[in-house]
Coordinates of C-alpha atoms in Angstrom, one line a residue:
Chain A
X1 CA 250.5 -102.5 -28.2
X2 CA 250.1 -103.9 -24.7
X3 CA 251.2 -107.2 -24.1
X4 CA 253.5 -109.5 -22.7
X5 CA 257.0 -110.3 -24.8
X6 CA 258.8 -113.8 -24.0
X7 CA 262.3 -114.4 -25.5
X8 CA 263.8 -116.3 -26.9
X9 CA 261.0 -118.3 -28.5
X10 CA 263.5 -121.3 -28.9
X11 CA 266.5 -122.0 -26.8
X12 CA 268.9 -125.3 -26.9
X13 CA 271.1 -126.0 -24.0
X14 CA 273.7 -128.4 -23.0
X15 CA 273.6 -130.4 -19.6
X16 CA 275.0 -128.4 -17.0
X17 CA 274.0 -125.1 -18.5
X18 CA 272.0 -122.2 -16.8
X19 CA 269.5 -120.5 -18.9
X20 CA 267.6 -117.6 -18.6
X21 CA 264.4 -116.8 -20.0
X22 CA 263.0 -113.1 -20.4
X23 CA 259.7 -111.9 -20.0
X24 CA 258.5 -108.3 -20.3
X25 CA 255.2 -106.8 -19.9
X26 CA 253.6 -103.5 -20.5
X27 CA 250.4 -104.1 -19.3
X28 CA 251.3 -102.2 -16.0
X29 CA 250.2 -105.3 -14.0
X30 CA 251.7 -106.0 -10.5
X31 CA 251.4 -109.7 -10.8
X32 CA 253.6 -112.0 -12.8
X33 CA 253.9 -115.7 -12.9
X34 CA 255.6 -118.4 -14.5
X35 CA 254.2 -121.7 -15.6
X36 CA 255.5 -124.9 -17.2
X37 CA 254.0 -127.0 -19.9
X38 CA 254.2 -130.4 -20.6
X39 CA 252.7 -133.0 -23.2
X40 CA 249.4 -134.5 -21.6
X41 CA 250.1 -132.2 -18.5
X42 CA 248.2 -129.3 -17.6
X43 CA 250.3 -126.3 -16.9
X44 CA 252.2 -126.1 -13.5
X45 CA 253.1 -123.0 -11.6
X46 CA 257.0 -122.5 -10.8
X47 CA 257.2 -119.0 -9.2
X48 CA 255.0 -116.1 -8.9
X49 CA 255.3 -112.4 -8.1
X50 CA 252.8 -110.1 -6.6
X51 CA 254.5 -106.9 -6.3
X52 CA 258.3 -106.0 -7.3
X53 CA 261.2 -107.3 -4.9
X54 CA 258.9 -110.1 -3.9
X55 CA 258.1 -113.7 -5.1
X56 CA 256.6 -116.9 -4.1
X57 CA 257.5 -120.7 -4.8
X58 CA 254.5 -122.1 -6.9
X59 CA 254.5 -126.1 -7.0
X60 CA 257.7 -127.3 -8.9
X61 CA 260.2 -124.5 -8.1
X62 CA 262.8 -126.6 -7.6
X63 CA 265.9 -126.1 -10.2
X64 CA 264.4 -122.8 -11.0
X65 CA 265.2 -119.3 -9.8
X66 CA 263.8 -115.7 -10.5
X67 CA 264.0 -112.3 -9.6
X68 CA 261.5 -108.8 -9.8
X69 CA 263.7 -106.0 -9.8
X70 CA 261.4 -104.0 -12.1
X71 CA 257.5 -104.2 -12.2
X72 CA 258.0 -104.8 -16.2
X73 CA 260.1 -107.7 -16.0
X74 CA 260.2 -111.3 -14.5
X75 CA 262.9 -113.3 -15.9
X76 CA 263.2 -117.2 -15.2
X77 CA 266.2 -118.9 -15.0
X78 CA 266.8 -122.7 -15.5
X79 CA 269.8 -123.9 -13.5
X80 CA 271.4 -126.9 -14.1
X81 CA 269.8 -128.6 -11.1
X82 CA 266.3 -128.9 -12.8
X83 CA 266.6 -132.2 -13.8
X84 CA 263.8 -132.3 -16.9
X85 CA 263.9 -128.9 -18.5
X86 CA 263.0 -129.8 -21.4
X87 CA 259.5 -128.0 -21.7
X88 CA 257.5 -125.1 -22.8
X89 CA 257.5 -122.0 -20.6
X90 CA 254.7 -119.7 -20.1
X91 CA 254.6 -116.2 -18.5
X92 CA 251.6 -114.4 -17.5
X93 CA 250.6 -111.2 -15.7
X94 CA 247.4 -110.4 -14.1
X95 CA 246.2 -106.9 -13.2
X96 CA 244.8 -106.0 -9.9
X97 CA 241.2 -105.8 -8.5
X98 CA 238.2 -107.1 -10.4
X99 CA 238.1 -109.2 -12.7
X100 CA 241.6 -110.2 -12.5
X101 CA 241.9 -111.6 -15.7
X102 CA 245.2 -113.5 -16.7
X103 CA 247.2 -112.6 -19.8
X104 CA 250.1 -115.1 -21.4
X105 CA 252.8 -114.7 -23.4
X106 CA 253.9 -116.9 -26.4
X107 CA 255.9 -119.1 -24.8
X108 CA 259.6 -120.5 -24.8
X109 CA 260.5 -123.5 -25.7
X110 CA 263.8 -125.1 -24.2
X111 CA 265.4 -128.3 -25.3
X112 CA 268.2 -130.0 -23.4
X113 CA 270.5 -131.3 -25.7
Chain B
X1 CA 243.7 -129.3 -3.0
X2 CA 241.9 -128.1 -6.2
X3 CA 241.5 -130.7 -9.1
X4 CA 240.2 -129.7 -12.3
X5 CA 239.1 -132.1 -15.1
X6 CA 237.8 -131.3 -18.8
X7 CA 236.0 -133.9 -20.5
X8 CA 236.1 -134.8 -23.2
X9 CA 239.8 -134.7 -23.8
X10 CA 239.3 -134.6 -27.4
X11 CA 236.5 -133.7 -29.9
X12 CA 235.8 -133.7 -33.4
X13 CA 232.8 -132.2 -35.3
X14 CA 231.7 -130.8 -38.7
X15 CA 231.8 -127.4 -39.3
X16 CA 228.7 -125.4 -38.3
X17 CA 227.9 -127.9 -35.0
X18 CA 227.1 -126.4 -31.8
X19 CA 229.1 -127.9 -29.0
X20 CA 229.7 -127.9 -25.3
X21 CA 233.2 -128.4 -23.5
X22 CA 233.0 -129.4 -19.8
X23 CA 235.2 -128.3 -16.6
X24 CA 234.6 -129.7 -13.3
X25 CA 236.8 -128.7 -10.0
X26 CA 236.8 -130.2 -6.6
X27 CA 236.7 -126.8 -4.5
X28 CA 233.8 -124.9 -5.1
X29 CA 235.5 -121.9 -3.1
X30 CA 236.5 -120.3 -6.3
X31 CA 237.0 -116.3 -6.9
X32 CA 236.6 -117.0 -10.7
X33 CA 237.1 -119.1 -13.6
X34 CA 238.9 -118.4 -16.7
X35 CA 238.8 -119.9 -20.2
X36 CA 241.7 -119.9 -22.3
X37 CA 242.3 -121.2 -26.1
X38 CA 245.6 -122.5 -27.2
X39 CA 246.9 -123.0 -30.7
X40 CA 249.7 -125.5 -31.3
X41 CA 253.0 -124.0 -29.9
X42 CA 251.3 -120.9 -28.9
X43 CA 250.6 -118.9 -25.7
X44 CA 247.3 -119.1 -23.9
X45 CA 244.4 -116.5 -25.1
X46 CA 241.8 -115.6 -22.8
X47 CA 238.5 -116.4 -23.9
X48 CA 236.1 -115.5 -21.0
X49 CA 236.4 -114.8 -17.5
X50 CA 233.3 -115.4 -15.0
X51 CA 233.4 -114.1 -11.3
X52 CA 231.9 -116.6 -8.8
X53 CA 229.1 -114.2 -8.2
X54 CA 228.2 -114.8 -12.1
X55 CA 226.3 -117.6 -13.9
X56 CA 227.4 -116.7 -17.3
X57 CA 229.4 -114.7 -19.8
X58 CA 229.1 -113.9 -23.6
X59 CA 231.7 -113.1 -26.4
X60 CA 230.3 -113.2 -29.8
X61 CA 229.9 -117.0 -30.4
X62 CA 230.9 -118.2 -27.1
X63 CA 228.9 -118.6 -23.8
X64 CA 230.4 -119.8 -20.8
X65 CA 228.4 -120.8 -17.5
X66 CA 229.2 -121.5 -14.0
X67 CA 227.5 -123.3 -11.7
X68 CA 230.0 -123.0 -8.5
X69 CA 227.8 -125.1 -6.3
X70 CA 228.2 -128.2 -8.3
X71 CA 231.8 -127.5 -9.3
X72 CA 230.8 -127.2 -13.0
X73 CA 231.5 -124.6 -15.9
X74 CA 230.7 -125.3 -19.6
X75 CA 231.9 -123.7 -22.5
X76 CA 229.4 -123.2 -25.3
X77 CA 230.3 -122.8 -28.8
X78 CA 227.7 -121.8 -31.5
X79 CA 228.1 -122.7 -35.3
X80 CA 231.7 -123.9 -35.1
X81 CA 234.0 -122.8 -37.6
X82 CA 237.4 -124.7 -38.8
X83 CA 239.3 -121.4 -37.3
X84 CA 237.9 -122.9 -33.9
X85 CA 240.1 -125.6 -33.8
X86 CA 242.7 -125.7 -31.1
X87 CA 242.9 -126.5 -27.4
X88 CA 240.4 -124.8 -24.9
X89 CA 241.6 -124.8 -21.1
X90 CA 239.5 -123.8 -18.2
X91 CA 241.4 -122.7 -14.8
X92 CA 239.4 -121.7 -11.6
X93 CA 241.1 -119.4 -9.1
X94 CA 240.8 -120.1 -5.7
X95 CA 239.5 -117.4 -3.1
X96 CA 242.1 -115.9 -1.7
X97 CA 245.0 -117.5 -4.2
X98 CA 246.9 -116.6 -6.5
X99 CA 246.8 -119.7 -7.8
X100 CA 245.1 -120.7 -10.9
X101 CA 244.9 -124.5 -11.2
X102 CA 244.6 -125.8 -14.9
X103 CA 243.0 -128.4 -16.8
X104 CA 244.5 -130.8 -19.1
X105 CA 242.2 -129.0 -21.7
X106 CA 240.0 -130.3 -24.6
X107 CA 241.5 -130.8 -28.1
X108 CA 238.8 -129.5 -30.5
X109 CA 238.9 -130.3 -34.1
X110 CA 236.4 -128.5 -36.8
X111 CA 236.0 -130.1 -40.0
X112 CA 235.3 -128.4 -43.1

């Protein structure tokens, strides 16, 4: 089935460690996104990519990094510079043209111990 | 900067009731608006997408309307069921922008 796969679903990290969250899509979508969700807040955009080998910072990019070497993959690295990394991370993708509907993966929950 | 407000923040209704969820946004220059559903601990599921040129979209028991000039969208759920219990989020996409701005959502509980 076509869709977006995020892994791992749950991840625990010690302070000072970098972690990488995986996002893979087989929808042949050009655009991919990473959002962060915290209790009581709306989703906030971390990074997005409209095409391979190109990506743009979102509203809260500090402490995060991404790469887009393949159309299907958009991994997110949470670095030790991110001060409050504990959150629910959501990956999304969007096809081109109309209607431009956004589809989401199941999310990855990161907990810093 | 686009700001999105969803009212009410939480809603509890008995099964079978028809209900309306509200979404308002400050910048009316939008390309489209999407409604999502989120179950606890899960990702978002797309429910309906309305283009800026459309007034409404329907899918089964769901109907979403858009009044771009007044910066409002509503999601109408007919004959609610316990399985409709979830958080509902709206997200307008600005014209020429890759960014969707999300509201904080309305948490719906449908009681059997």
